[in-house]
């Protein structure tokens, strides 16, 4: 194959319990994560052997070595010994500093594109590919699986949700919205760690809450939103909880923050007027707000 185009979905953390700090400085978490029907596109073409380049339609996206696509390319080439070259082009749609997994999803899309370009002779075993993904970013392994998943550890242990609870999530309409400001993930985790141990949800409690939701076939997606990182984000940016509270009380929707923010989401019932909710977001957060409707992707 000489050219390939790979969809890089955005994700939402519908449930994100941070359970404690690990000896390696990262945090252990238990999270229900859902990839969306909306995201970036990574296009790749075979290039000059040994050369890996990246261009992007958004000038705000760094196209240098800090970009996770280039880090993914280099890590994959080192792991496989592949000596080919590739030219990447990123169509950026997912806002950065949002907790929507854009950079991680792009990186995994790049790994999939490289596999397609290089052909089956240079393929890594699934566990080796997952190891490469985990080395690039905590959210990367998630994007190797499709559909709603449960993430554990630092994010490297990913399992599909059982079919019945996954069915309560797939196809659900969501409104994703982000204010004009971003939140840096290391900042959010550092603020959470400053409030330890009270800021963490004990692992047993997190697992019990998740198991209760999974085990109750009448439980809806609406019962899932929880996010340990809301506490530090909401303290610094009170406009986040103010708007979420308005959406809950005026539209009756379930809403929360995704990942380390600053993007938030509302779960929209099928007949809900998404335009009215979007208009409220824009009224409160102004024209710099990003708003996008999407659905939760099914597995596969
Ligand atoms: O792995 P990633 O590059 O996404 O992590 C960014 C930062 O977020 C880490 O440097 C760390 O401060 C924090 N983090 C964490 N525990 C996780 C994931 C991220 O402490 N499980």
mmCIF file of C-alpha atoms and ligand atoms in Angstrom:
data_model
loop_
_atom_site.group_PDB
_atom_site.id
_atom_site.type_symbol
_atom_site.label_atom_id
_atom_site.label_comp_id
_atom_site.label_asym_id
_atom_site.label_seq_id
_atom_site.Cartn_x
_atom_site.Cartn_y
_atom_site.Cartn_z
ATOM 1 C CA UNK A 1 0.000 0.000 0.000
ATOM 2 C CA UNK A 2 1.401 3.428 -0.878
ATOM 3 C CA UNK A 3 -1.197 5.745 0.768
ATOM 4 C CA UNK A 4 -3.619 5.306 3.642
ATOM 5 C CA UNK A 5 -6.120 7.385 5.611
ATOM 6 C CA UNK A 6 -6.912 6.482 9.240
ATOM 7 C CA UNK A 7 -9.675 7.947 11.420
ATOM 8 C CA UNK A 8 -8.476 9.062 14.893
ATOM 9 C CA UNK A 9 -11.534 9.302 17.150
ATOM 10 C CA UNK A 10 -11.869 11.667 20.099
ATOM 11 C CA UNK A 11 -12.663 9.986 23.431
ATOM 12 C CA UNK A 12 -14.676 10.828 26.506
ATOM 13 C CA UNK A 13 -13.927 9.599 30.001
ATOM 14 C CA UNK A 14 -17.462 8.910 31.202
ATOM 15 C CA UNK A 15 -16.077 7.620 34.524
ATOM 16 C CA UNK A 16 -12.580 8.494 35.752
ATOM 17 C CA UNK A 17 -11.544 7.487 39.254
ATOM 18 C CA UNK A 18 -7.937 8.262 40.195
ATOM 19 C CA UNK A 19 -7.096 5.819 42.943
ATOM 20 C CA UNK A 20 -3.571 6.796 44.020
ATOM 21 C CA UNK A 21 -0.047 7.682 43.042
ATOM 22 C CA UNK A 22 2.347 5.051 41.735
ATOM 23 C CA UNK A 23 6.055 4.694 42.491
ATOM 24 C CA UNK A 24 6.805 5.786 38.878
ATOM 25 C CA UNK A 25 5.119 9.165 39.502
ATOM 26 C CA UNK A 26 2.065 8.375 37.389
ATOM 27 C CA UNK A 27 -1.351 7.669 38.879
ATOM 28 C CA UNK A 28 -3.441 4.519 38.965
ATOM 29 C CA UNK A 29 -6.908 4.949 37.580
ATOM 30 C CA UNK A 30 -10.123 3.119 36.765
ATOM 31 C CA UNK A 31 -11.910 4.684 33.806
ATOM 32 C CA UNK A 32 -14.753 3.966 31.416
ATOM 33 C CA UNK A 33 -13.703 5.503 28.126
ATOM 34 C CA UNK A 34 -15.798 5.890 24.996
ATOM 35 C CA UNK A 35 -14.411 6.725 21.538
ATOM 36 C CA UNK A 36 -16.638 9.022 19.473
ATOM 37 C CA UNK A 37 -17.811 9.172 15.855
ATOM 38 C CA UNK A 38 -15.946 12.472 15.499
ATOM 39 C CA UNK A 39 -12.173 13.020 15.423
ATOM 40 C CA UNK A 40 -9.034 13.745 13.416
ATOM 41 C CA UNK A 41 -7.818 12.086 10.221
ATOM 42 C CA UNK A 42 -4.241 10.914 9.767
ATOM 43 C CA UNK A 43 -3.170 10.414 6.159
ATOM 44 C CA UNK A 44 0.130 8.741 5.292
ATOM 45 C CA UNK A 45 2.062 8.157 2.091
ATOM 46 C CA UNK A 46 5.159 6.072 1.492
ATOM 47 C CA UNK A 47 8.167 8.427 1.440
ATOM 48 C CA UNK A 48 11.930 8.497 1.087
ATOM 49 C CA UNK A 49 13.446 5.565 3.075
ATOM 50 C CA UNK A 50 14.507 6.650 6.563
ATOM 51 C CA UNK A 51 12.594 9.938 6.396
ATOM 52 C CA UNK A 52 9.518 10.591 8.523
ATOM 53 C CA UNK A 53 7.748 13.922 8.077
ATOM 54 C CA UNK A 54 4.558 15.505 9.375
ATOM 55 C CA UNK A 55 2.406 18.403 8.215
ATOM 56 C CA UNK A 56 -0.873 19.610 9.687
ATOM 57 C CA UNK A 57 -3.744 21.816 8.499
ATOM 58 C CA UNK A 58 -3.788 23.611 11.894
ATOM 59 C CA UNK A 59 -0.753 25.885 12.375
ATOM 60 C CA UNK A 60 -1.245 25.734 16.168
ATOM 61 C CA UNK A 61 -0.327 22.026 16.173
ATOM 62 C CA UNK A 62 3.406 21.466 16.645
ATOM 63 C CA UNK A 63 4.668 19.399 13.702
ATOM 64 C CA UNK A 64 8.072 18.841 15.375
ATOM 65 C CA UNK A 65 9.502 16.088 17.584
ATOM 66 C CA UNK A 66 7.082 16.969 20.416
ATOM 67 C CA UNK A 67 4.191 15.760 18.261
ATOM 68 C CA UNK A 68 3.051 12.308 19.348
ATOM 69 C CA UNK A 69 2.678 11.214 15.693
ATOM 70 C CA UNK A 70 6.411 11.607 15.105
ATOM 71 C CA UNK A 71 7.189 9.962 18.464
ATOM 72 C CA UNK A 72 4.930 7.057 17.471
ATOM 73 C CA UNK A 73 6.618 6.727 14.082
ATOM 74 C CA UNK A 74 10.083 6.633 15.616
ATOM 75 C CA UNK A 75 9.110 4.188 18.372
ATOM 76 C CA UNK A 76 7.448 1.884 15.834
ATOM 77 C CA UNK A 77 10.395 2.036 13.407
ATOM 78 C CA UNK A 78 12.783 1.243 16.303
ATOM 79 C CA UNK A 79 10.647 -1.702 17.488
ATOM 80 C CA UNK A 80 10.215 -3.234 14.023
ATOM 81 C CA UNK A 81 13.526 -2.292 12.405
ATOM 82 C CA UNK A 82 11.533 -0.871 9.482
ATOM 83 C CA UNK A 83 13.770 1.291 7.321
ATOM 84 C CA UNK A 84 11.058 2.793 5.109
ATOM 85 C CA UNK A 85 9.895 6.388 5.098
ATOM 86 C CA UNK A 86 6.535 8.075 5.442
ATOM 87 C CA UNK A 87 4.958 11.480 4.926
ATOM 88 C CA UNK A 88 2.125 12.175 7.346
ATOM 89 C CA UNK A 89 -0.631 14.737 7.068
ATOM 90 C CA UNK A 90 -2.873 15.452 10.036
ATOM 91 C CA UNK A 91 -6.355 16.928 9.606
ATOM 92 C CA UNK A 92 -6.833 18.337 13.099
ATOM 93 C CA UNK A 93 -10.380 18.616 14.449
ATOM 94 C CA UNK A 94 -10.034 17.636 18.133
ATOM 95 C CA UNK A 95 -9.040 20.629 20.299
ATOM 96 C CA UNK A 96 -5.791 20.334 22.249
ATOM 97 C CA UNK A 97 -5.551 20.556 26.059
ATOM 98 C CA UNK A 98 -9.100 19.267 26.220
ATOM 99 C CA UNK A 99 -8.994 15.788 27.790
ATOM 100 C CA UNK A 100 -10.406 14.350 24.559
ATOM 101 C CA UNK A 101 -7.352 12.209 23.755
ATOM 102 C CA UNK A 102 -6.579 13.916 20.437
ATOM 103 C CA UNK A 103 -2.784 13.628 20.516
ATOM 104 C CA UNK A 104 -2.916 10.014 21.726
ATOM 105 C CA UNK A 105 -5.505 9.036 19.134
ATOM 106 C CA UNK A 106 -3.442 10.651 16.358
ATOM 107 C CA UNK A 107 -0.379 8.691 17.501
ATOM 108 C CA UNK A 108 -2.237 5.368 17.397
ATOM 109 C CA UNK A 109 -3.730 6.228 14.004
ATOM 110 C CA UNK A 110 -0.142 6.814 12.835
ATOM 111 C CA UNK A 111 0.857 3.349 14.129
ATOM 112 C CA UNK A 112 -2.058 1.802 12.197
ATOM 113 C CA UNK A 113 -1.092 3.776 9.083
ATOM 114 C CA UNK A 114 2.528 2.575 9.349
ATOM 115 C CA UNK A 115 1.358 -1.031 9.649
ATOM 116 C CA UNK A 116 -0.691 -0.591 6.481
ATOM 117 C CA UNK A 117 2.172 1.091 4.581
ATOM 118 C CA UNK A 118 4.812 -1.415 5.662
ATOM 119 C CA UNK A 119 2.710 -4.510 4.994
ATOM 120 C CA UNK A 120 2.249 -7.735 6.974
ATOM 121 C CA UNK A 121 5.977 -8.694 7.005
ATOM 122 C CA UNK A 122 6.826 -5.917 9.464
ATOM 123 C CA UNK A 123 3.865 -6.334 11.826
ATOM 124 C CA UNK A 124 4.402 -6.340 15.618
ATOM 125 C CA UNK A 125 2.615 -8.870 17.837
ATOM 126 C CA UNK A 126 -0.440 -7.238 19.501
ATOM 127 C CA UNK A 127 1.229 -7.125 22.937
ATOM 128 C CA UNK A 128 4.376 -5.538 21.458
ATOM 129 C CA UNK A 129 2.259 -2.943 19.622
ATOM 130 C CA UNK A 130 0.393 -2.205 22.859
ATOM 131 C CA UNK A 131 3.773 -1.767 24.584
ATOM 132 C CA UNK A 132 4.878 0.757 21.950
ATOM 133 C CA UNK A 133 1.565 2.614 22.343
ATOM 134 C CA UNK A 134 1.855 2.686 26.156
ATOM 135 C CA UNK A 135 5.351 4.163 25.858
ATOM 136 C CA UNK A 136 3.992 7.097 23.841
ATOM 137 C CA UNK A 137 1.216 8.157 26.241
ATOM 138 C CA UNK A 138 -1.065 6.805 28.956
ATOM 139 C CA UNK A 139 -4.173 7.147 26.772
ATOM 140 C CA UNK A 140 -2.672 5.490 23.676
ATOM 141 C CA UNK A 141 -3.394 1.773 24.397
ATOM 142 C CA UNK A 142 -7.093 2.608 24.616
ATOM 143 C CA UNK A 143 -7.171 3.615 20.948
ATOM 144 C CA UNK A 144 -5.915 0.196 19.842
ATOM 145 C CA UNK A 145 -9.275 -1.227 20.886
ATOM 146 C CA UNK A 146 -12.590 -0.053 19.454
ATOM 147 C CA UNK A 147 -15.741 0.869 21.343
ATOM 148 C CA UNK A 148 -16.329 1.592 25.030
ATOM 149 C CA UNK A 149 -13.543 0.201 27.227
ATOM 150 C CA UNK A 150 -12.356 0.072 30.820
ATOM 151 C CA UNK A 151 -8.847 1.431 31.429
ATOM 152 C CA UNK A 152 -6.838 0.497 34.487
ATOM 153 C CA UNK A 153 -3.303 0.928 35.824
ATOM 154 C CA UNK A 154 -1.746 4.002 34.307
ATOM 155 C CA UNK A 155 -3.959 3.453 31.276
ATOM 156 C CA UNK A 156 -2.008 0.511 29.831
ATOM 157 C CA UNK A 157 -4.494 -2.160 30.965
ATOM 158 C CA UNK A 158 -7.460 -1.892 28.618
ATOM 159 C CA UNK A 159 -10.393 -4.257 28.379
ATOM 160 C CA UNK A 160 -13.611 -4.048 26.394
ATOM 161 C CA UNK A 161 -16.792 -3.500 28.404
ATOM 162 C CA UNK A 162 -19.015 -6.615 28.364
ATOM 163 C CA UNK A 163 -21.529 -6.439 25.472
ATOM 164 C CA UNK A 164 -24.624 -5.604 27.551
ATOM 165 C CA UNK A 165 -23.224 -2.551 29.411
ATOM 166 C CA UNK A 166 -21.349 -1.512 26.240
ATOM 167 C CA UNK A 167 -24.734 -1.536 24.504
ATOM 168 C CA UNK A 168 -25.997 1.059 27.002
ATOM 169 C CA UNK A 169 -23.328 3.435 25.706
ATOM 170 C CA UNK A 170 -22.825 2.770 21.995
ATOM 171 C CA UNK A 171 -24.752 5.054 19.698
ATOM 172 C CA UNK A 172 -25.567 7.514 22.496
ATOM 173 C CA UNK A 173 -25.680 11.176 21.438
ATOM 174 C CA UNK A 174 -23.283 13.494 23.215
ATOM 175 C CA UNK A 175 -22.572 17.186 23.059
ATOM 176 C CA UNK A 176 -18.871 17.966 23.572
ATOM 177 C CA UNK A 177 -17.948 21.521 24.532
ATOM 178 C CA UNK A 178 -14.737 23.252 25.541
ATOM 179 C CA UNK A 179 -14.133 26.788 26.789
ATOM 180 C CA UNK A 180 -11.519 29.011 25.166
ATOM 181 C CA UNK A 181 -8.897 27.950 27.742
ATOM 182 C CA UNK A 182 -7.127 24.587 28.019
ATOM 183 C CA UNK A 183 -5.921 22.542 30.992
ATOM 184 C CA UNK A 184 -2.505 20.870 30.993
ATOM 185 C CA UNK A 185 -2.758 17.240 32.142
ATOM 186 C CA UNK A 186 0.388 17.346 34.362
ATOM 187 C CA UNK A 187 -1.040 20.402 36.172
ATOM 188 C CA UNK A 188 -4.349 18.658 36.902
ATOM 189 C CA UNK A 189 -2.635 15.542 38.270
ATOM 190 C CA UNK A 190 -0.198 17.629 40.334
ATOM 191 C CA UNK A 191 -3.080 19.573 41.937
ATOM 192 C CA UNK A 192 -4.873 16.308 42.655
ATOM 193 C CA UNK A 193 -1.713 14.872 44.256
ATOM 194 C CA UNK A 194 -1.421 18.003 46.442
ATOM 195 C CA UNK A 195 -4.728 17.028 48.071
ATOM 196 C CA UNK A 196 -3.686 13.398 48.714
ATOM 197 C CA UNK A 197 -4.871 11.091 50.111
ATOM 198 C CA UNK A 198 -8.374 12.623 50.345
ATOM 199 C CA UNK A 199 -8.420 13.604 46.670
ATOM 200 C CA UNK A 200 -8.150 9.986 45.509
ATOM 201 C CA UNK A 201 -11.041 7.542 45.350
ATOM 202 C CA UNK A 202 -9.829 4.306 46.988
ATOM 203 C CA UNK A 203 -9.416 1.534 44.400
ATOM 204 C CA UNK A 204 -11.901 -0.781 46.137
ATOM 205 C CA UNK A 205 -14.547 1.961 46.077
ATOM 206 C CA UNK A 206 -13.865 2.785 42.421
ATOM 207 C CA UNK A 207 -14.134 -0.893 41.435
ATOM 208 C CA UNK A 208 -17.317 -1.329 43.502
ATOM 209 C CA UNK A 209 -18.967 1.680 41.817
ATOM 210 C CA UNK A 210 -17.999 0.444 38.386
ATOM 211 C CA UNK A 211 -19.109 -3.132 39.127
ATOM 212 C CA UNK A 212 -22.475 -1.844 40.414
ATOM 213 C CA UNK A 213 -23.069 0.062 37.163
ATOM 214 C CA UNK A 214 -21.922 -2.835 34.973
ATOM 215 C CA UNK A 215 -24.023 -5.343 36.922
ATOM 216 C CA UNK A 216 -27.263 -3.335 36.847
ATOM 217 C CA UNK A 217 -28.874 -3.831 33.434
ATOM 218 C CA UNK A 218 -31.317 -0.979 34.183
ATOM 219 C CA UNK A 219 -28.464 1.481 34.829
ATOM 220 C CA UNK A 220 -28.153 4.071 32.095
ATOM 221 C CA UNK A 221 -25.203 5.986 30.684
ATOM 222 C CA UNK A 222 -26.582 8.903 32.722
ATOM 223 C CA UNK A 223 -25.516 7.159 35.943
ATOM 224 C CA UNK A 224 -21.858 6.946 34.938
ATOM 225 C CA UNK A 225 -20.333 10.460 34.925
ATOM 226 C CA UNK A 226 -17.739 10.832 37.689
ATOM 227 C CA UNK A 227 -14.292 12.391 37.425
ATOM 228 C CA UNK A 228 -11.678 12.750 40.185
ATOM 229 C CA UNK A 229 -9.936 15.491 38.183
ATOM 230 C CA UNK A 230 -13.002 17.733 38.316
ATOM 231 C CA UNK A 231 -12.086 18.826 41.860
ATOM 232 C CA UNK A 232 -8.797 20.579 40.985
ATOM 233 C CA UNK A 233 -10.111 21.832 37.622
ATOM 234 C CA UNK A 234 -13.339 23.217 39.109
ATOM 235 C CA UNK A 235 -11.456 25.017 41.913
ATOM 236 C CA UNK A 236 -9.361 26.945 39.415
ATOM 237 C CA UNK A 237 -12.056 27.363 36.734
ATOM 238 C CA UNK A 238 -15.476 27.825 38.416
ATOM 239 C CA UNK A 239 -17.082 28.510 35.039
ATOM 240 C CA UNK A 240 -16.898 24.746 34.380
ATOM 241 C CA UNK A 241 -19.161 23.599 37.263
ATOM 242 C CA UNK A 242 -21.388 26.671 36.847
ATOM 243 C CA UNK A 243 -22.268 25.746 33.274
ATOM 244 C CA UNK A 244 -22.573 22.006 33.994
ATOM 245 C CA UNK A 245 -24.990 22.769 36.835
ATOM 246 C CA UNK A 246 -27.079 24.976 34.530
ATOM 247 C CA UNK A 247 -27.263 22.261 31.890
ATOM 248 C CA UNK A 248 -28.330 19.690 34.474
ATOM 249 C CA UNK A 249 -31.019 21.857 36.018
ATOM 250 C CA UNK A 250 -32.369 23.572 32.871
ATOM 251 C CA UNK A 251 -32.118 20.697 30.371
ATOM 252 C CA UNK A 252 -32.195 17.663 32.689
ATOM 253 C CA UNK A 253 -29.063 16.193 31.103
ATOM 254 C CA UNK A 254 -26.268 14.241 32.734
ATOM 255 C CA UNK A 255 -22.975 16.109 32.215
ATOM 256 C CA UNK A 256 -19.339 16.078 33.324
ATOM 257 C CA UNK A 257 -15.753 16.882 32.432
ATOM 258 C CA UNK A 258 -13.635 14.542 30.270
ATOM 259 C CA UNK A 259 -10.140 13.496 31.386
ATOM 260 C CA UNK A 260 -8.131 16.413 32.728
ATOM 261 C CA UNK A 261 -10.415 18.904 30.909
ATOM 262 C CA UNK A 262 -11.134 21.498 29.936
ATOM 263 C CA UNK A 263 -13.645 19.833 27.588
ATOM 264 C CA UNK A 264 -16.951 18.739 29.075
ATOM 265 C CA UNK A 265 -19.839 16.698 27.729
ATOM 266 C CA UNK A 266 -23.571 16.273 28.106
ATOM 267 C CA UNK A 267 -25.404 13.032 27.337
ATOM 268 C CA UNK A 268 -28.310 13.975 25.066
ATOM 269 C CA UNK A 269 -31.539 11.961 25.079
ATOM 270 C CA UNK A 270 -32.523 10.939 21.516
ATOM 271 C CA UNK A 271 -35.175 13.652 21.065
ATOM 272 C CA UNK A 272 -33.297 16.409 22.906
ATOM 273 C CA UNK A 273 -32.761 19.774 21.246
ATOM 274 C CA UNK A 274 -28.969 19.788 20.888
ATOM 275 C CA UNK A 275 -29.134 23.288 19.400
ATOM 276 C CA UNK A 276 -30.648 24.709 22.585
ATOM 277 C CA UNK A 277 -27.938 23.133 24.758
ATOM 278 C CA UNK A 278 -25.231 24.339 22.346
ATOM 279 C CA UNK A 279 -26.727 27.836 22.381
ATOM 280 C CA UNK A 280 -26.561 27.890 26.187
ATOM 281 C CA UNK A 281 -22.894 26.854 26.082
ATOM 282 C CA UNK A 282 -22.125 29.662 23.629
ATOM 283 C CA UNK A 283 -24.119 32.184 25.650
ATOM 284 C CA UNK A 284 -22.138 31.357 28.810
ATOM 285 C CA UNK A 285 -18.678 30.759 27.328
ATOM 286 C CA UNK A 286 -18.769 33.111 24.347
ATOM 287 C CA UNK A 287 -17.601 32.713 20.787
ATOM 288 C CA UNK A 288 -14.260 31.146 21.759
ATOM 289 C CA UNK A 289 -16.128 28.041 22.963
ATOM 290 C CA UNK A 290 -15.849 24.881 20.886
ATOM 291 C CA UNK A 291 -19.072 22.844 20.537
ATOM 292 C CA UNK A 292 -19.565 19.555 18.661
ATOM 293 C CA UNK A 293 -22.269 16.924 18.606
ATOM 294 C CA UNK A 294 -21.226 13.273 18.193
ATOM 295 C CA UNK A 295 -22.163 9.711 19.098
ATOM 296 C CA UNK A 296 -20.368 6.980 21.016
ATOM 297 C CA UNK A 297 -18.726 4.507 18.605
ATOM 298 C CA UNK A 298 -19.670 0.825 18.734
ATOM 299 C CA UNK A 299 -16.915 -1.795 19.194
ATOM 300 C CA UNK A 300 -14.928 -2.928 16.154
HETATM 301 O O1 LIG B 1 1.060 9.703 29.708
HETATM 302 P P1 LIG B 1 0.799 11.140 29.433
HETATM 303 O O2 LIG B 1 1.904 11.797 28.670
HETATM 304 O O3 LIG B 1 -0.541 11.396 28.859
HETATM 305 O O4 LIG B 1 0.764 11.867 30.859
HETATM 306 C C1 LIG B 1 0.871 13.235 31.014
HETATM 307 C C2 LIG B 1 1.050 13.546 32.492
HETATM 308 O O5 LIG B 1 -0.178 13.282 33.203
HETATM 309 C C3 LIG B 1 2.087 12.711 33.183
HETATM 310 O O6 LIG B 1 3.351 13.289 33.080
HETATM 311 C C4 LIG B 1 1.597 12.701 34.621
HETATM 312 O O7 LIG B 1 1.923 13.923 35.247
HETATM 313 C C5 LIG B 1 0.081 12.694 34.447
HETATM 314 N N1 LIG B 1 -0.525 11.344 34.481
HETATM 315 C C6 LIG B 1 -0.537 10.634 35.661
HETATM 316 N N2 LIG B 1 -1.113 9.388 35.680
HETATM 317 C C7 LIG B 1 -1.691 8.867 34.597
HETATM 318 C C8 LIG B 1 -1.690 9.589 33.374
HETATM 319 C C9 LIG B 1 -1.097 10.830 33.349
HETATM 320 O O8 LIG B 1 -0.032 11.094 36.686
HETATM 321 N N3 LIG B 1 -2.255 7.669 34.654
#
